[in-house]
Amino acid sequence: MTLTHYAFSSSYFMSFLGLIFYRKHLLSALLCLEAMMLILFISLCLWGLILASTVFSAGPMILLAFSACEASAGLALLVAMARTHGTDRLKNLSLLRC
Amino acid sequence: MVYMTYLLLIGLVLGLAAVASNPSPYFAALGLVTVAGMSCGILVGYGGSFLSLILFLIYLGGMLVVFAYSAALASEPYPEGWGSWPVSTLMLVYVLLVVCVSVFFSGGWFEGSWVTVDEFSEFTLFRGDSGGVALMYSSGGGVLMLGGWVLLLTLFVVLELTRGLSRGTLRAV
């Protein structure tokens, strides 16, 4: 495995671990999700660039458009959570529930 | 040139460890901005300057600005940076994990090619990555229409999710 390949694979798994072991805020989990999308974008770009076949360079652009959709849906859920619970701390979801 | 790419890759891994250790969202957004900057540098190093420009414009200038504005919803009086005990411990654990796993995969680190894409033809203005993206408009016209339709649909999804007074998709909002 080359250094670039290892760096992107390990950073993808590391941001996945950061998404799994979330701490307090929903927004920091959403930022880890955005980091995963960024690593996917760079990996798809580098795939075509390293193999010198740039026909697939349109693929990462479509990925960027769809990840913008996903980010906006996540942020809409964050806004909804801030409206009902006043904050985006995840412990507030299970606080004071009958 | 190889040293520059090495430094950018190390900066990428450290910046992502800073984001994955889940500090307060202000600092995590800052970490993500530096990670995007490093990865743009890596893309330029491999010859994809147009894709790097697109990443800077759309990702940093569009999506991360929206995340930075949404960080106002995550406000707290004492935001936790990387000086606090749980965050710095997690970051150290992630960096050590990456370093220890690299021992198993460091076999072929000097066998890959660092040649950039546009070194194969000297007298052309046709850059590889720009030409590849231009195919999205010619052969990939259907995917372009689909992407535009999905973006319009997402606008309506966000509208219905945040429509208040129990009139949207969520009864509680």
CSV table of C-alpha atoms in Angstrom, one decimal:
chain,number,residue,atom,x,y,z
A,1,MET,CA,0.0,0.0,0.0
A,2,THR,CA,1.5,3.3,-0.9
A,3,LEU,CA,1.7,6.2,1.6
A,4,THR,CA,-1.1,8.2,-0.1
A,5,HIS,CA,-3.3,5.2,-0.1
A,6,TYR,CA,-2.6,4.4,3.5
A,7,ALA,CA,-3.0,8.0,4.6
A,8,PHE,CA,-6.5,8.2,3.0
A,9,SER,CA,-7.7,4.8,4.2
A,10,SER,CA,-6.5,5.5,7.8
A,11,SER,CA,-8.0,9.0,7.9
A,12,TYR,CA,-11.3,7.6,6.5
A,13,PHE,CA,-11.5,5.0,9.3
A,14,MET,CA,-10.4,7.6,11.9
A,15,SER,CA,-13.2,10.0,11.0
A,16,PHE,CA,-15.5,7.0,11.0
A,17,LEU,CA,-14.3,6.3,14.6
A,18,GLY,CA,-14.9,10.0,15.4
A,19,LEU,CA,-18.5,9.6,14.2
A,20,ILE,CA,-19.1,6.5,16.2
A,21,PHE,CA,-17.6,7.7,19.4
A,22,TYR,CA,-19.5,11.0,19.4
A,23,ARG,CA,-19.3,13.0,22.6
A,24,LYS,CA,-21.6,15.9,23.2
A,25,HIS,CA,-22.7,17.8,20.2
A,26,LEU,CA,-24.7,16.6,17.1
A,27,LEU,CA,-22.8,19.2,15.1
A,28,SER,CA,-19.4,17.6,15.8
A,29,ALA,CA,-20.8,14.2,14.6
A,30,LEU,CA,-22.0,16.0,11.4
A,31,LEU,CA,-18.6,17.5,10.9
A,32,CYS,CA,-17.0,14.0,11.1
A,33,LEU,CA,-19.5,12.9,8.5
A,34,GLU,CA,-18.4,15.8,6.3
A,35,ALA,CA,-14.8,14.8,6.8
A,36,MET,CA,-15.6,11.3,5.5
A,37,MET,CA,-17.2,12.8,2.4
A,38,LEU,CA,-14.1,15.0,1.9
A,39,ILE,CA,-11.9,11.9,2.1
A,40,LEU,CA,-14.1,10.1,-0.4
A,41,PHE,CA,-13.9,13.0,-2.8
A,42,ILE,CA,-10.2,13.2,-2.6
A,43,SER,CA,-9.8,9.4,-3.0
A,44,LEU,CA,-12.0,9.4,-6.1
A,45,CYS,CA,-10.1,12.3,-7.6
A,46,LEU,CA,-6.7,10.7,-6.9
A,47,TRP,CA,-7.9,7.3,-8.4
A,48,GLY,CA,-8.2,8.9,-11.8
A,49,LEU,CA,-5.1,11.1,-11.4
A,50,ILE,CA,-2.7,8.4,-10.2
A,51,LEU,CA,-3.7,6.0,-12.9
A,52,ALA,CA,-3.6,8.8,-15.5
A,53,SER,CA,-7.1,8.1,-16.7
A,54,THR,CA,-9.1,11.2,-15.9
A,55,VAL,CA,-12.3,10.1,-17.5
A,56,PHE,CA,-13.9,9.5,-14.1
A,57,SER,CA,-13.2,13.1,-12.9
A,58,ALA,CA,-16.9,13.8,-13.2
A,59,GLY,CA,-17.6,11.2,-10.5
A,60,PRO,CA,-16.2,13.3,-7.6
A,61,MET,CA,-18.2,16.3,-8.8
A,62,ILE,CA,-21.4,14.4,-8.6
A,63,LEU,CA,-20.3,13.1,-5.2
A,64,LEU,CA,-19.8,16.6,-4.0
A,65,ALA,CA,-23.3,17.6,-5.2
A,66,PHE,CA,-24.9,14.7,-3.3
A,67,SER,CA,-22.8,15.3,-0.2
A,68,ALA,CA,-24.0,18.9,-0.2
A,69,CYS,CA,-27.6,17.5,-0.2
A,70,GLU,CA,-26.7,15.2,2.7
A,71,ALA,CA,-25.1,18.0,4.7
A,72,SER,CA,-28.1,20.3,4.3
A,73,ALA,CA,-30.5,17.5,5.4
A,74,GLY,CA,-28.3,17.0,8.5
A,75,LEU,CA,-28.2,20.7,9.3
A,76,ALA,CA,-32.0,20.9,8.9
A,77,LEU,CA,-32.3,18.1,11.5
A,78,LEU,CA,-29.9,20.1,13.7
A,79,VAL,CA,-32.1,23.2,13.4
A,80,ALA,CA,-35.2,21.1,14.2
A,81,MET,CA,-33.4,19.7,17.3
A,82,ALA,CA,-32.4,23.2,18.4
A,83,ARG,CA,-36.0,24.3,18.0
A,84,THR,CA,-37.5,21.5,20.1
A,85,HIS,CA,-34.7,21.0,22.7
A,86,GLY,CA,-33.1,24.4,22.7
A,87,THR,CA,-29.6,23.0,22.1
A,88,ASP,CA,-28.0,20.2,20.0
A,89,ARG,CA,-26.5,18.3,23.0
A,90,LEU,CA,-27.4,14.7,22.5
A,91,LYS,CA,-28.0,14.0,26.2
A,92,ASN,CA,-31.0,16.4,26.1
A,93,LEU,CA,-32.9,13.9,23.9
A,94,SER,CA,-33.2,11.4,26.8
A,95,LEU,CA,-33.5,14.0,29.6
A,96,LEU,CA,-36.8,14.5,31.4
A,97,ARG,CA,-38.6,11.8,29.4
A,98,CYS,CA,-41.5,9.9,31.0
B,1,MET,CA,8.1,17.8,-4.4
B,2,VAL,CA,7.8,14.5,-2.7
B,3,TYR,CA,8.6,16.1,0.7
B,4,MET,CA,5.8,18.6,0.1
B,5,THR,CA,3.3,15.8,-0.5
B,6,TYR,CA,4.6,13.9,2.6
B,7,LEU,CA,4.1,17.0,4.7
B,8,LEU,CA,0.6,17.6,3.3
B,9,LEU,CA,-0.3,14.0,4.0
B,10,ILE,CA,0.9,14.2,7.6
B,11,GLY,CA,-1.0,17.4,8.0
B,12,LEU,CA,-4.1,15.7,6.7
B,13,VAL,CA,-3.9,12.8,9.1
B,14,LEU,CA,-3.2,15.1,12.1
B,15,GLY,CA,-6.0,17.5,11.1
B,16,LEU,CA,-8.5,14.7,10.8
B,17,ALA,CA,-7.4,13.3,14.2
B,18,ALA,CA,-8.2,16.8,15.5
B,19,VAL,CA,-11.7,16.6,14.0
B,20,ALA,CA,-12.3,13.0,15.0
B,21,SER,CA,-11.5,13.7,18.7
B,22,ASN,CA,-14.7,15.7,18.8
B,23,PRO,CA,-13.8,19.0,20.4
B,24,SER,CA,-16.3,21.8,20.5
B,25,PRO,CA,-17.7,22.4,17.0
B,26,TYR,CA,-15.9,25.7,16.6
B,27,PHE,CA,-12.6,24.0,16.8
B,28,ALA,CA,-13.7,20.9,14.8
B,29,ALA,CA,-14.8,23.3,11.9
B,30,LEU,CA,-11.4,24.9,12.1
B,31,GLY,CA,-9.7,21.5,11.9
B,32,LEU,CA,-11.9,20.6,8.9
B,33,VAL,CA,-10.9,23.8,7.1
B,34,THR,CA,-7.2,22.9,7.5
B,35,VAL,CA,-7.8,19.3,6.4
B,36,ALA,CA,-9.6,20.6,3.2
B,37,GLY,CA,-6.6,23.0,2.6
B,38,MET,CA,-4.1,20.2,2.9
B,39,SER,CA,-6.1,17.9,0.6
B,40,CYS,CA,-6.3,20.6,-2.0
B,41,GLY,CA,-2.5,20.8,-1.8
B,42,ILE,CA,-2.3,17.0,-2.3
B,43,LEU,CA,-4.6,17.2,-5.3
B,44,VAL,CA,-2.5,20.0,-6.9
B,45,GLY,CA,0.6,17.9,-6.3
B,46,TYR,CA,-0.9,15.0,-8.3
B,47,GLY,CA,-1.8,17.4,-11.2
B,48,GLY,CA,-5.5,17.9,-10.5
B,49,SER,CA,-5.6,21.7,-10.1
B,50,PHE,CA,-9.1,22.1,-11.5
B,51,LEU,CA,-10.5,19.6,-9.0
B,52,SER,CA,-8.6,21.4,-6.2
B,53,LEU,CA,-10.2,24.7,-7.2
B,54,ILE,CA,-13.7,23.1,-7.2
B,55,LEU,CA,-13.0,21.7,-3.8
B,56,PHE,CA,-11.9,25.1,-2.4
B,57,LEU,CA,-14.9,26.9,-3.9
B,58,ILE,CA,-17.7,24.5,-3.3
B,59,TYR,CA,-16.6,22.6,-0.2
B,60,LEU,CA,-14.8,25.3,1.8
B,61,GLY,CA,-16.6,28.3,0.4
B,62,GLY,CA,-20.1,26.8,0.3
B,63,MET,CA,-20.6,23.9,2.7
B,64,LEU,CA,-18.2,24.7,5.5
B,65,VAL,CA,-19.4,28.3,5.6
B,66,VAL,CA,-22.9,27.0,6.3
B,67,PHE,CA,-21.4,24.7,9.0
B,68,ALA,CA,-19.6,27.6,10.6
B,69,TYR,CA,-22.9,29.6,10.7
B,70,SER,CA,-24.7,26.6,12.2
B,71,ALA,CA,-22.0,26.4,14.9
B,72,ALA,CA,-23.9,29.3,16.5
B,73,LEU,CA,-26.6,26.7,17.4
B,74,ALA,CA,-23.9,24.7,19.3
B,75,SER,CA,-22.8,27.6,21.5
B,76,GLU,CA,-21.6,26.9,25.0
B,77,PRO,CA,-20.0,29.3,27.5
B,78,TYR,CA,-16.8,27.3,27.9
B,79,PRO,CA,-16.0,25.5,24.6
B,80,GLU,CA,-13.6,22.5,24.8
B,81,GLY,CA,-10.6,22.8,22.7
B,82,TRP,CA,-7.7,20.4,22.4
B,83,GLY,CA,-6.4,21.4,25.8
B,84,SER,CA,-9.0,19.6,27.8
B,85,TRP,CA,-8.4,16.1,29.1
B,86,PRO,CA,-10.8,13.9,27.1
B,87,VAL,CA,-10.3,15.5,23.8
B,88,SER,CA,-6.5,15.5,23.9
B,89,THR,CA,-6.5,11.8,25.1
B,90,LEU,CA,-8.7,10.8,22.2
B,91,MET,CA,-6.5,12.7,19.7
B,92,LEU,CA,-3.4,11.0,21.1
B,93,VAL,CA,-5.2,7.6,20.8
B,94,TYR,CA,-6.1,8.2,17.2
B,95,VAL,CA,-2.7,9.3,16.2
B,96,LEU,CA,-1.0,6.3,17.9
B,97,LEU,CA,-3.5,4.0,16.3
B,98,VAL,CA,-2.6,5.3,12.8
B,99,VAL,CA,1.1,5.1,13.6
B,100,CYS,CA,0.9,1.6,15.0
B,101,VAL,CA,-1.3,0.2,12.1
B,102,SER,CA,1.1,1.8,9.6
B,103,VAL,CA,3.8,-0.7,10.7
B,104,PHE,CA,1.7,-3.5,9.0
B,105,PHE,CA,1.2,-1.6,5.8
B,106,SER,CA,4.5,0.1,5.2
B,107,GLY,CA,5.8,-2.4,2.8
B,108,GLY,CA,5.3,-0.7,-0.5
B,109,TRP,CA,5.7,2.9,0.5
B,110,PHE,CA,8.4,3.7,-2.0
B,111,GLU,CA,7.1,1.7,-4.9
B,112,GLY,CA,4.3,4.0,-6.1
B,113,SER,CA,4.5,6.6,-8.8
B,114,TRP,CA,4.6,10.2,-7.9
B,115,VAL,CA,4.3,11.3,-11.6
B,116,THR,CA,1.7,13.9,-12.1
B,117,VAL,CA,-1.0,13.6,-14.7
B,118,ASP,CA,-0.2,16.3,-17.2
B,119,GLU,CA,3.4,15.3,-17.9
B,120,PHE,CA,2.7,13.2,-20.9
B,121,SER,CA,2.0,15.8,-23.6
B,122,GLU,CA,3.9,19.0,-23.8
B,123,PHE,CA,2.1,21.1,-26.4
B,124,THR,CA,-1.5,20.9,-25.4
B,125,LEU,CA,-3.8,23.1,-23.4
B,126,PHE,CA,-6.1,20.1,-22.7
B,127,ARG,CA,-5.6,19.4,-19.0
B,128,GLY,CA,-6.6,15.9,-17.8
B,129,ASP,CA,-8.9,16.7,-14.9
B,130,SER,CA,-10.7,19.6,-16.7
B,131,GLY,CA,-11.3,17.4,-19.7
B,132,GLY,CA,-12.6,14.7,-17.4
B,133,VAL,CA,-15.0,17.0,-15.8
B,134,ALA,CA,-16.1,18.3,-19.2
B,135,LEU,CA,-17.4,14.8,-19.9
B,136,MET,CA,-20.0,15.5,-17.3
B,137,TYR,CA,-21.6,17.9,-19.7
B,138,SER,CA,-21.3,15.8,-22.9
B,139,SER,CA,-21.7,12.0,-22.2
B,140,GLY,CA,-22.9,12.4,-18.7
B,141,GLY,CA,-25.7,14.8,-19.3
B,142,GLY,CA,-28.3,12.5,-17.7
B,143,VAL,CA,-26.3,12.5,-14.4
B,144,LEU,CA,-26.1,16.3,-14.6
B,145,MET,CA,-29.8,16.6,-14.9
B,146,LEU,CA,-30.3,14.0,-12.1
B,147,GLY,CA,-27.9,16.0,-9.8
B,148,GLY,CA,-29.7,19.2,-10.5
B,149,TRP,CA,-33.1,17.5,-9.8
B,150,VAL,CA,-31.8,16.0,-6.5
B,151,LEU,CA,-30.5,19.4,-5.4
B,152,LEU,CA,-33.9,21.0,-6.0
B,153,LEU,CA,-35.5,18.1,-4.2
B,154,THR,CA,-33.2,18.6,-1.2
B,155,LEU,CA,-34.3,22.2,-1.0
B,156,PHE,CA,-37.9,21.0,-0.5
B,157,VAL,CA,-36.8,18.4,2.0
B,158,VAL,CA,-35.1,21.1,4.1
B,159,LEU,CA,-38.2,23.3,3.8
B,160,GLU,CA,-40.5,20.5,5.1
B,161,LEU,CA,-38.1,19.5,7.9
B,162,THR,CA,-37.9,22.9,9.3
B,163,ARG,CA,-41.4,24.1,8.7
B,164,GLY,CA,-42.7,25.0,12.1
B,165,LEU,CA,-46.0,24.8,13.9
B,166,SER,CA,-46.3,21.0,13.3
B,167,ARG,CA,-47.1,21.6,9.6
B,168,GLY,CA,-43.9,19.9,8.3
B,169,THR,CA,-42.7,16.4,8.5
B,170,LEU,CA,-41.8,16.6,12.2
B,171,ARG,CA,-44.7,17.0,14.5
B,172,ALA,CA,-42.6,18.3,17.4
B,173,VAL,CA,-41.1,21.2,15.5
